[in-house]
Amino acid sequence: MVEKTRLTIEQLKAGGSAVVKKFEAAINPATYSLATEACFTDENKLLKEQAEKLELPALVLDGTGVVPMGDGDPLTVPQQLNKLRDVITTPDGDTYRSRPVVRVSWGPLQFEGRVKKVSVTYTLFAPTGVPLRATVKLEFIGPDTPPVGEGRATVAVEHAQLRKQLQVSADTLPQICFNAYADPARNQSVARDNALTSIRNLPPNQTLVMA
């Protein structure tokens, strides 16, 4: 008998692959979609590849007691929703980031990014008005890919096993750190790692390695 795997959403520690907290779906989604988009110039030249997007259109949360939730006491729909929101929207010990990096895993699906939108539709209620079932729509956006062009600083960022390159419009290291990690305070350590003498007015096409 094939063991059932459940969709999991894990919050990752800033700048690493360690799992901070996790949400596990009691009911796997019926569908999900992945999308990418490219931007072109008027001359039909590739300008930029937009970040990959993941959409879970209907993640069902059940509080009727019919659906087994594994170990621990059953959670109500509001409790499940609070747990989900805590994982995808509340960064652990990091006041700079409004949205933490999460990893969505289910079978071959392995997606890392940040949640962009959360919509909740309540579909079943107890006589007291307490919600017993809800459908959550989640939209995630992955890391940016580098736009084509010159005069911008290129940042090589290694996060977990995912390596991405960001090409940002600002030419100051604090802004680059904010775009890459949502943490401008990391500019000093990045400057040391790259033997930079200044955190401002970086040369065009400067490549920075950020751990």
XYZ file of C-alpha atoms in Angstrom, residues 1-160:
160
model
C 0.000 0.000 0.000
C 1.415 3.364 -1.018
C 1.831 5.729 1.915
C -0.039 8.998 1.512
C 2.135 12.099 1.438
C 0.711 15.404 2.549
C 1.393 18.844 1.183
C 3.618 20.761 3.569
C 4.526 24.432 3.794
C 7.745 25.085 5.714
C 9.136 28.432 6.785
C 12.894 28.563 6.186
C 15.408 30.320 8.365
C 16.670 33.564 6.835
C 19.713 32.917 4.649
C 19.609 29.145 5.150
C 17.714 25.905 4.660
C 16.779 25.109 8.274
C 13.050 24.709 8.862
C 11.692 27.155 11.439
C 8.054 26.035 11.505
C 5.733 23.920 9.371
C 2.126 23.555 8.289
C 0.875 20.189 7.043
C -2.354 19.940 5.060
C -4.886 17.412 6.327
C -6.526 17.396 2.878
C -4.284 17.556 -0.168
C -5.286 20.020 -2.888
C -7.058 18.771 -5.999
C -5.032 21.074 -8.256
C -2.161 23.531 -8.281
C -0.609 25.634 -11.025
C 2.852 26.952 -11.861
C 3.313 29.957 -14.136
C 6.172 31.989 -15.575
C 6.088 35.145 -17.677
C 8.605 36.920 -19.856
C 8.854 40.630 -20.644
C 9.968 41.757 -24.109
C 10.996 45.072 -25.631
C 9.248 46.610 -28.624
C 11.938 44.948 -30.756
C 10.841 41.566 -29.363
C 14.044 41.163 -27.359
C 13.902 39.448 -23.987
C 14.023 42.038 -21.227
C 13.330 39.991 -18.111
C 11.988 36.649 -16.956
C 9.393 37.251 -14.275
C 9.565 35.217 -11.093
C 7.843 31.840 -11.156
C 4.460 31.754 -9.472
C 2.678 28.951 -7.636
C -1.061 28.995 -7.020
C -2.989 26.676 -4.715
C -6.573 27.568 -5.644
C -8.383 25.459 -3.047
C -6.633 24.240 0.104
C -9.407 22.858 2.311
C -9.315 23.234 6.102
C -11.762 20.924 7.907
C -12.896 21.232 11.503
C -15.757 18.738 11.527
C -13.626 15.990 13.049
C -14.217 13.704 10.073
C -10.790 14.227 8.543
C -7.876 12.734 10.561
C -5.133 15.247 11.323
C -2.383 12.923 12.444
C -0.718 13.342 15.808
C -2.044 15.725 18.436
C -5.471 17.078 19.255
C -7.767 18.113 16.374
C -7.603 21.817 15.535
C -10.557 24.027 14.742
C -10.676 25.848 11.418
C -9.642 29.176 13.024
C -6.729 27.405 14.751
C -5.613 25.785 11.494
C -5.869 29.117 9.703
C -3.838 30.862 12.388
C -1.170 28.171 12.150
C -1.019 28.495 8.368
C -0.782 32.288 8.521
C 1.934 32.069 11.160
C 4.062 29.914 8.840
C 3.591 31.924 5.646
C 3.336 35.503 6.915
C 5.128 35.783 10.275
C 8.941 35.650 10.019
C 10.668 34.043 12.973
C 12.837 36.554 14.845
C 13.342 38.806 11.800
C 11.759 42.236 11.997
C 12.966 43.355 8.565
C 11.044 40.896 6.442
C 7.317 41.331 5.875
C 7.092 37.866 4.323
C 9.348 34.901 5.134
C 10.737 32.464 2.573
C 8.746 29.233 2.571
C 9.077 25.885 0.833
C 5.955 24.198 -0.537
C 6.449 20.443 -0.944
C 4.192 17.704 -2.243
C 5.502 14.792 -4.269
C 7.582 16.239 -7.128
C 6.551 19.800 -6.224
C 9.373 21.696 -4.513
C 8.771 25.441 -4.619
C 10.546 28.156 -2.646
C 9.271 31.694 -2.466
C 7.075 34.098 -0.511
C 3.318 34.238 -0.205
C 1.786 37.024 -2.261
C -1.911 36.643 -1.541
C -4.143 34.736 0.876
C -7.908 34.462 0.368
C -10.240 32.528 2.674
C -13.768 31.367 1.854
C -15.786 29.807 4.687
C -18.085 27.075 3.388
C -19.595 25.287 6.419
C -20.705 26.515 9.834
C -21.918 25.148 13.147
C -25.324 26.360 14.432
C -23.405 28.829 16.611
C -21.781 30.399 13.539
C -18.349 28.891 14.184
C -16.731 27.936 10.842
C -16.319 24.190 10.371
C -14.752 24.230 6.916
C -12.878 26.770 4.823
C -11.170 26.929 1.442
C -7.921 28.870 1.274
C -6.497 30.255 -1.963
C -2.745 30.829 -1.814
C -0.515 32.597 -4.305
C 3.286 32.350 -3.973
C 5.994 34.143 -5.931
C 9.513 32.779 -6.367
C 12.839 34.643 -6.564
C 13.425 37.136 -9.348
C 15.597 36.269 -12.309
C 18.105 38.829 -13.593
C 16.842 41.408 -16.072
C 18.849 41.977 -19.216
C 20.823 45.223 -19.340
C 23.849 47.072 -18.050
C 24.613 49.549 -15.324
C 23.139 47.485 -12.507
C 24.757 45.478 -9.736
C 24.350 41.718 -10.046
C 23.868 39.811 -6.825
C 24.489 36.073 -6.544
C 22.404 34.780 -3.667
C 22.621 31.276 -2.291
C 19.565 30.281 -0.311
C 19.306 26.647 0.766
